[in-house]
Amino acid sequence: MSTRRENAWAKDHASMAVVLAAASIAWFGWGQQGSIHLGWLRWGMIVAATALVVTILVLRRIPGPPTLATDARVRRVYWTAVAAEVVLIVGGAIVLGVTGNGAYLAAWTLFVVGIHFLPFVRAFDAPLLRLTAICCTLVAGLSLWAGLAGWAPAPTIAGAGGGIVLLLFAAALARQALRGHQQVSAEGA
């Protein structure tokens, strides 16, 4: 693999880490809709905000453009997946709202978010996103079950679980990005 491609790979992983860290803040916030464990969810937001700063610093450390900026095929995959994600979330929100099941919007959204990662596995050479997708969909299922069983509000489980999953994978992607960047730097020295 060329140094330019390796830098792009590291930049891609760092970029994904930033996105997941930022999204984890929102998920911890959404979890507060269930009105339980608010202190833990707020701490989750603080930890996620700290992780966001760290992932931004990692991203800024890696030179060169990400693949998204240089590869039209990857851009097409990215925008298609994001557009499908938005359409499915909005469509699900409408159906859940009309049927009086709005309490399960967080579970639906987390499921769609998880599935939308799958096209990125190949496009960005990021197998870790497959596991991210699996974990998001499992948490979405758990939150649906918890809400239906009356065990806990679905938004709390989806918010806390989604926040934790995205935060952990943001850290893993940032670590991969740093390792890739350090390897390129060591080979170039």
PDB file of C-alpha atoms in Angstrom:
ATOM      1  CA  MET A   1       0.000   0.000   0.000  1.00  0.00           C
ATOM      2  CA  SER A   2       1.375   3.441  -0.865  1.00  0.00           C
ATOM      3  CA  THR A   3       2.167   6.024   1.786  1.00  0.00           C
ATOM      4  CA  ARG A   4      -0.546   8.260   0.349  1.00  0.00           C
ATOM      5  CA  ARG A   5      -3.137   5.460   0.592  1.00  0.00           C
ATOM      6  CA  GLU A   6      -2.008   4.555   4.123  1.00  0.00           C
ATOM      7  CA  ASN A   7      -2.344   8.197   5.178  1.00  0.00           C
ATOM      8  CA  ALA A   8      -5.834   8.291   3.646  1.00  0.00           C
ATOM      9  CA  TRP A   9      -6.744   5.101   5.555  1.00  0.00           C
ATOM     10  CA  ALA A  10      -5.552   6.636   8.823  1.00  0.00           C
ATOM     11  CA  LYS A  11      -7.345   9.898   8.015  1.00  0.00           C
ATOM     12  CA  ASP A  12     -10.561   7.970   7.231  1.00  0.00           C
ATOM     13  CA  HIS A  13     -10.429   6.146  10.551  1.00  0.00           C
ATOM     14  CA  ALA A  14      -9.727   9.361  12.451  1.00  0.00           C
ATOM     15  CA  SER A  15     -12.619  11.074  10.640  1.00  0.00           C
ATOM     16  CA  MET A  16     -14.960   8.224  11.552  1.00  0.00           C
ATOM     17  CA  ALA A  17     -13.766   8.447  15.162  1.00  0.00           C
ATOM     18  CA  VAL A  18     -14.717  12.137  15.252  1.00  0.00           C
ATOM     19  CA  VAL A  19     -18.175  11.402  13.842  1.00  0.00           C
ATOM     20  CA  LEU A  20     -18.835   8.553  16.286  1.00  0.00           C
ATOM     21  CA  ALA A  21     -17.608  10.573  19.282  1.00  0.00           C
ATOM     22  CA  ALA A  22     -19.876  13.477  18.319  1.00  0.00           C
ATOM     23  CA  ALA A  23     -22.828  11.160  17.741  1.00  0.00           C
ATOM     24  CA  SER A  24     -22.281   9.497  21.118  1.00  0.00           C
ATOM     25  CA  ILE A  25     -22.887  12.857  22.803  1.00  0.00           C
ATOM     26  CA  ALA A  26     -26.270  13.069  21.090  1.00  0.00           C
ATOM     27  CA  TRP A  27     -27.162   9.497  22.040  1.00  0.00           C
ATOM     28  CA  PHE A  28     -26.381  10.089  25.728  1.00  0.00           C
ATOM     29  CA  GLY A  29     -28.557  13.199  25.458  1.00  0.00           C
ATOM     30  CA  TRP A  30     -31.409  11.280  23.841  1.00  0.00           C
ATOM     31  CA  GLY A  31     -31.218   8.722  26.644  1.00  0.00           C
ATOM     32  CA  GLN A  32     -32.323  11.427  29.049  1.00  0.00           C
ATOM     33  CA  GLN A  33     -35.767  11.338  27.443  1.00  0.00           C
ATOM     34  CA  GLY A  34     -36.504   8.295  29.609  1.00  0.00           C
ATOM     35  CA  SER A  35     -35.993  10.440  32.751  1.00  0.00           C
ATOM     36  CA  ILE A  36     -33.937   7.848  34.635  1.00  0.00           C
ATOM     37  CA  HIS A  37     -30.225   7.633  35.318  1.00  0.00           C
ATOM     38  CA  LEU A  38     -29.817  11.266  34.285  1.00  0.00           C
ATOM     39  CA  GLY A  39     -26.553  11.734  36.184  1.00  0.00           C
ATOM     40  CA  TRP A  40     -24.911   8.781  34.432  1.00  0.00           C
ATOM     41  CA  LEU A  41     -26.145   9.948  31.059  1.00  0.00           C
ATOM     42  CA  ARG A  42     -24.755  13.445  31.686  1.00  0.00           C
ATOM     43  CA  TRP A  43     -21.410  11.926  32.657  1.00  0.00           C
ATOM     44  CA  GLY A  44     -21.552   9.961  29.436  1.00  0.00           C
ATOM     45  CA  MET A  45     -21.991  13.222  27.544  1.00  0.00           C
ATOM     46  CA  ILE A  46     -18.989  14.749  29.319  1.00  0.00           C
ATOM     47  CA  VAL A  47     -16.795  11.720  28.577  1.00  0.00           C
ATOM     48  CA  ALA A  48     -17.993  11.728  24.962  1.00  0.00           C
ATOM     49  CA  ALA A  49     -17.262  15.458  24.617  1.00  0.00           C
ATOM     50  CA  THR A  50     -13.752  14.833  25.927  1.00  0.00           C
ATOM     51  CA  ALA A  51     -13.354  11.980  23.443  1.00  0.00           C
ATOM     52  CA  LEU A  52     -14.543  14.296  20.682  1.00  0.00           C
ATOM     53  CA  VAL A  53     -11.759  16.763  21.480  1.00  0.00           C
ATOM     54  CA  VAL A  54      -9.185  13.953  21.530  1.00  0.00           C
ATOM     55  CA  THR A  55     -10.402  12.492  18.217  1.00  0.00           C
ATOM     56  CA  ILE A  56     -10.280  15.934  16.605  1.00  0.00           C
ATOM     57  CA  LEU A  57      -6.660  16.267  17.754  1.00  0.00           C
ATOM     58  CA  VAL A  58      -5.891  12.838  16.276  1.00  0.00           C
ATOM     59  CA  LEU A  59      -7.552  13.839  12.994  1.00  0.00           C
ATOM     60  CA  ARG A  60      -5.566  17.081  12.799  1.00  0.00           C
ATOM     61  CA  ARG A  61      -2.320  15.177  13.359  1.00  0.00           C
ATOM     62  CA  ILE A  62      -2.720  13.035  10.234  1.00  0.00           C
ATOM     63  CA  PRO A  63      -1.727  14.747   6.968  1.00  0.00           C
ATOM     64  CA  GLY A  64      -3.505  14.481   3.656  1.00  0.00           C
ATOM     65  CA  PRO A  65      -7.097  14.221   2.540  1.00  0.00           C
ATOM     66  CA  PRO A  66      -9.483  11.427   3.482  1.00  0.00           C
ATOM     67  CA  THR A  67     -10.666   8.979   0.829  1.00  0.00           C
ATOM     68  CA  LEU A  68     -14.064  10.701   0.802  1.00  0.00           C
ATOM     69  CA  ALA A  69     -12.388  13.800  -0.672  1.00  0.00           C
ATOM     70  CA  THR A  70     -10.499  11.964  -3.393  1.00  0.00           C
ATOM     71  CA  ASP A  71     -12.563   8.947  -4.495  1.00  0.00           C
ATOM     72  CA  ALA A  72     -15.860   9.489  -6.331  1.00  0.00           C
ATOM     73  CA  ARG A  73     -16.964   5.872  -5.770  1.00  0.00           C
ATOM     74  CA  VAL A  74     -16.511   6.189  -2.008  1.00  0.00           C
ATOM     75  CA  ARG A  75     -18.367   9.511  -2.032  1.00  0.00           C
ATOM     76  CA  ARG A  76     -21.265   7.858  -3.886  1.00  0.00           C
ATOM     77  CA  VAL A  77     -21.399   4.983  -1.380  1.00  0.00           C
ATOM     78  CA  TYR A  78     -21.242   7.434   1.521  1.00  0.00           C
ATOM     79  CA  TRP A  79     -23.982   9.769   0.314  1.00  0.00           C
ATOM     80  CA  THR A  80     -26.239   6.891  -0.769  1.00  0.00           C
ATOM     81  CA  ALA A  81     -25.965   5.294   2.680  1.00  0.00           C
ATOM     82  CA  VAL A  82     -26.566   8.600   4.463  1.00  0.00           C
ATOM     83  CA  ALA A  83     -29.552   9.453   2.251  1.00  0.00           C
ATOM     84  CA  ALA A  84     -31.064   5.992   2.849  1.00  0.00           C
ATOM     85  CA  GLU A  85     -30.453   6.428   6.589  1.00  0.00           C
ATOM     86  CA  VAL A  86     -32.289   9.753   6.655  1.00  0.00           C
ATOM     87  CA  VAL A  87     -35.224   8.451   4.585  1.00  0.00           C
ATOM     88  CA  LEU A  88     -35.592   5.359   6.794  1.00  0.00           C
ATOM     89  CA  ILE A  89     -35.382   7.343  10.033  1.00  0.00           C
ATOM     90  CA  VAL A  90     -37.923   9.930   8.869  1.00  0.00           C
ATOM     91  CA  GLY A  91     -40.213   7.236   7.452  1.00  0.00           C
ATOM     92  CA  GLY A  92     -39.988   5.255  10.687  1.00  0.00           C
ATOM     93  CA  ALA A  93     -40.663   8.391  12.736  1.00  0.00           C
ATOM     94  CA  ILE A  94     -43.822   9.041  10.724  1.00  0.00           C
ATOM     95  CA  VAL A  95     -45.052   5.458  11.082  1.00  0.00           C
ATOM     96  CA  LEU A  96     -44.240   5.319  14.797  1.00  0.00           C
ATOM     97  CA  GLY A  97     -45.887   8.696  15.380  1.00  0.00           C
ATOM     98  CA  VAL A  98     -49.056   7.843  13.461  1.00  0.00           C
ATOM     99  CA  THR A  99     -49.389   4.513  15.267  1.00  0.00           C
ATOM    100  CA  GLY A 100     -48.803   6.056  18.704  1.00  0.00           C
ATOM    101  CA  ASN A 101     -45.474   4.304  19.237  1.00  0.00           C
ATOM    102  CA  GLY A 102     -43.186   7.338  19.339  1.00  0.00           C
ATOM    103  CA  ALA A 103     -41.478   5.966  22.443  1.00  0.00           C
ATOM    104  CA  TYR A 104     -39.657   3.531  20.162  1.00  0.00           C
ATOM    105  CA  LEU A 105     -38.179   6.128  17.814  1.00  0.00           C
ATOM    106  CA  ALA A 106     -34.773   5.923  19.525  1.00  0.00           C
ATOM    107  CA  ALA A 107     -34.709   2.141  19.072  1.00  0.00           C
ATOM    108  CA  TRP A 108     -35.659   2.450  15.392  1.00  0.00           C
ATOM    109  CA  THR A 109     -33.122   5.206  14.798  1.00  0.00           C
ATOM    110  CA  LEU A 110     -30.304   3.246  16.442  1.00  0.00           C
ATOM    111  CA  PHE A 111     -31.191   0.201  14.337  1.00  0.00           C
ATOM    112  CA  VAL A 112     -31.018   2.282  11.134  1.00  0.00           C
ATOM    113  CA  VAL A 113     -27.800   3.982  12.245  1.00  0.00           C
ATOM    114  CA  GLY A 114     -26.257   0.569  12.830  1.00  0.00           C
ATOM    115  CA  ILE A 115     -27.297  -0.798   9.448  1.00  0.00           C
ATOM    116  CA  HIS A 116     -26.048   2.315   7.645  1.00  0.00           C
ATOM    117  CA  PHE A 117     -22.474   1.513   8.737  1.00  0.00           C
ATOM    118  CA  LEU A 118     -22.354  -1.684   6.679  1.00  0.00           C
ATOM    119  CA  PRO A 119     -21.601  -0.103   3.262  1.00  0.00           C
ATOM    120  CA  PHE A 120     -18.708   1.782   4.852  1.00  0.00           C
ATOM    121  CA  VAL A 121     -16.912  -1.414   5.880  1.00  0.00           C
ATOM    122  CA  ARG A 122     -15.714  -2.010   2.340  1.00  0.00           C
ATOM    123  CA  ALA A 123     -15.707   1.573   1.061  1.00  0.00           C
ATOM    124  CA  PHE A 124     -13.374   2.785   3.812  1.00  0.00           C
ATOM    125  CA  ASP A 125     -11.588  -0.524   4.487  1.00  0.00           C
ATOM    126  CA  ALA A 126     -12.952  -0.389   8.030  1.00  0.00           C
ATOM    127  CA  PRO A 127     -13.950  -3.882   9.244  1.00  0.00           C
ATOM    128  CA  LEU A 128     -14.461  -2.428  12.726  1.00  0.00           C
ATOM    129  CA  LEU A 129     -17.625  -0.754  11.427  1.00  0.00           C
ATOM    130  CA  ARG A 130     -19.198  -4.188  10.894  1.00  0.00           C
ATOM    131  CA  LEU A 131     -18.929  -4.814  14.635  1.00  0.00           C
ATOM    132  CA  THR A 132     -20.207  -1.284  15.294  1.00  0.00           C
ATOM    133  CA  ALA A 133     -23.268  -2.079  13.163  1.00  0.00           C
ATOM    134  CA  ILE A 134     -23.884  -5.357  14.983  1.00  0.00           C
ATOM    135  CA  CYS A 135     -23.593  -3.736  18.404  1.00  0.00           C
ATOM    136  CA  CYS A 136     -25.913  -0.852  17.464  1.00  0.00           C
ATOM    137  CA  THR A 137     -28.571  -3.233  16.156  1.00  0.00           C
ATOM    138  CA  LEU A 138     -28.290  -5.453  19.250  1.00  0.00           C
ATOM    139  CA  VAL A 139     -28.709  -2.440  21.552  1.00  0.00           C
ATOM    140  CA  ALA A 140     -31.660  -1.291  19.441  1.00  0.00           C
ATOM    141  CA  GLY A 141     -33.283  -4.706  19.902  1.00  0.00           C
ATOM    142  CA  LEU A 142     -32.567  -4.638  23.634  1.00  0.00           C
ATOM    143  CA  SER A 143     -34.102  -1.181  23.955  1.00  0.00           C
ATOM    144  CA  LEU A 144     -37.226  -2.306  22.103  1.00  0.00           C
ATOM    145  CA  TRP A 145     -37.528  -5.343  24.376  1.00  0.00           C
ATOM    146  CA  ALA A 146     -36.894  -3.258  27.518  1.00  0.00           C
ATOM    147  CA  GLY A 147     -39.573  -0.772  26.534  1.00  0.00           C
ATOM    148  CA  LEU A 148     -42.156  -3.389  25.582  1.00  0.00           C
ATOM    149  CA  ALA A 149     -41.474  -5.440  28.729  1.00  0.00           C
ATOM    150  CA  GLY A 150     -41.670  -2.341  30.948  1.00  0.00           C
ATOM    151  CA  TRP A 151     -38.170  -2.995  32.251  1.00  0.00           C
ATOM    152  CA  ALA A 152     -36.837   0.464  31.262  1.00  0.00           C
ATOM    153  CA  PRO A 153     -37.791   3.244  28.850  1.00  0.00           C
ATOM    154  CA  ALA A 154     -36.651   2.412  25.321  1.00  0.00           C
ATOM    155  CA  PRO A 155     -35.040   5.872  24.831  1.00  0.00           C
ATOM    156  CA  THR A 156     -32.901   5.393  27.947  1.00  0.00           C
ATOM    157  CA  ILE A 157     -31.578   2.017  26.823  1.00  0.00           C
ATOM    158  CA  ALA A 158     -31.087   3.129  23.202  1.00  0.00           C
ATOM    159  CA  GLY A 159     -29.483   6.405  24.294  1.00  0.00           C
ATOM    160  CA  ALA A 160     -27.150   4.949  26.899  1.00  0.00           C
ATOM    161  CA  GLY A 161     -26.342   1.850  24.853  1.00  0.00           C
ATOM    162  CA  GLY A 162     -25.929   3.764  21.604  1.00  0.00           C
ATOM    163  CA  GLY A 163     -23.749   6.327  23.356  1.00  0.00           C
ATOM    164  CA  ILE A 164     -21.532   3.654  24.877  1.00  0.00           C
ATOM    165  CA  VAL A 165     -21.226   1.664  21.641  1.00  0.00           C
ATOM    166  CA  LEU A 166     -20.371   4.703  19.529  1.00  0.00           C
ATOM    167  CA  LEU A 167     -17.960   6.044  22.142  1.00  0.00           C
ATOM    168  CA  LEU A 168     -16.081   2.742  22.395  1.00  0.00           C
ATOM    169  CA  PHE A 169     -15.830   2.373  18.634  1.00  0.00           C
ATOM    170  CA  ALA A 170     -14.736   6.014  18.297  1.00  0.00           C
ATOM    171  CA  ALA A 171     -11.865   5.218  20.641  1.00  0.00           C
ATOM    172  CA  ALA A 172     -11.001   2.045  18.716  1.00  0.00           C
ATOM    173  CA  LEU A 173     -11.036   3.866  15.366  1.00  0.00           C
ATOM    174  CA  ALA A 174      -8.887   6.687  16.756  1.00  0.00           C
ATOM    175  CA  ARG A 175      -6.412   4.122  18.030  1.00  0.00           C
ATOM    176  CA  GLN A 176      -6.292   2.422  14.621  1.00  0.00           C
ATOM    177  CA  ALA A 177      -5.794   5.796  12.958  1.00  0.00           C
ATOM    178  CA  LEU A 178      -2.897   6.671  15.256  1.00  0.00           C
ATOM    179  CA  ARG A 179      -1.261   3.285  14.728  1.00  0.00           C
ATOM    180  CA  GLY A 180      -1.616   3.614  10.958  1.00  0.00           C
ATOM    181  CA  HIS A 181      -0.191   7.132  11.024  1.00  0.00           C
ATOM    182  CA  GLN A 182       2.722   6.087  13.256  1.00  0.00           C
ATOM    183  CA  GLN A 183       3.496   3.161  10.958  1.00  0.00           C
ATOM    184  CA  VAL A 184       3.547   5.453   7.906  1.00  0.00           C
ATOM    185  CA  SER A 185       5.723   7.961   9.771  1.00  0.00           C
ATOM    186  CA  ALA A 186       8.160   5.241  10.858  1.00  0.00           C
ATOM    187  CA  GLU A 187       8.428   3.837   7.319  1.00  0.00           C
ATOM    188  CA  GLY A 188       9.016   7.307   5.911  1.00  0.00           C
ATOM    189  CA  ALA A 189      11.760   8.122   8.424  1.00  0.00           C
TER     190      ALA A 189
END
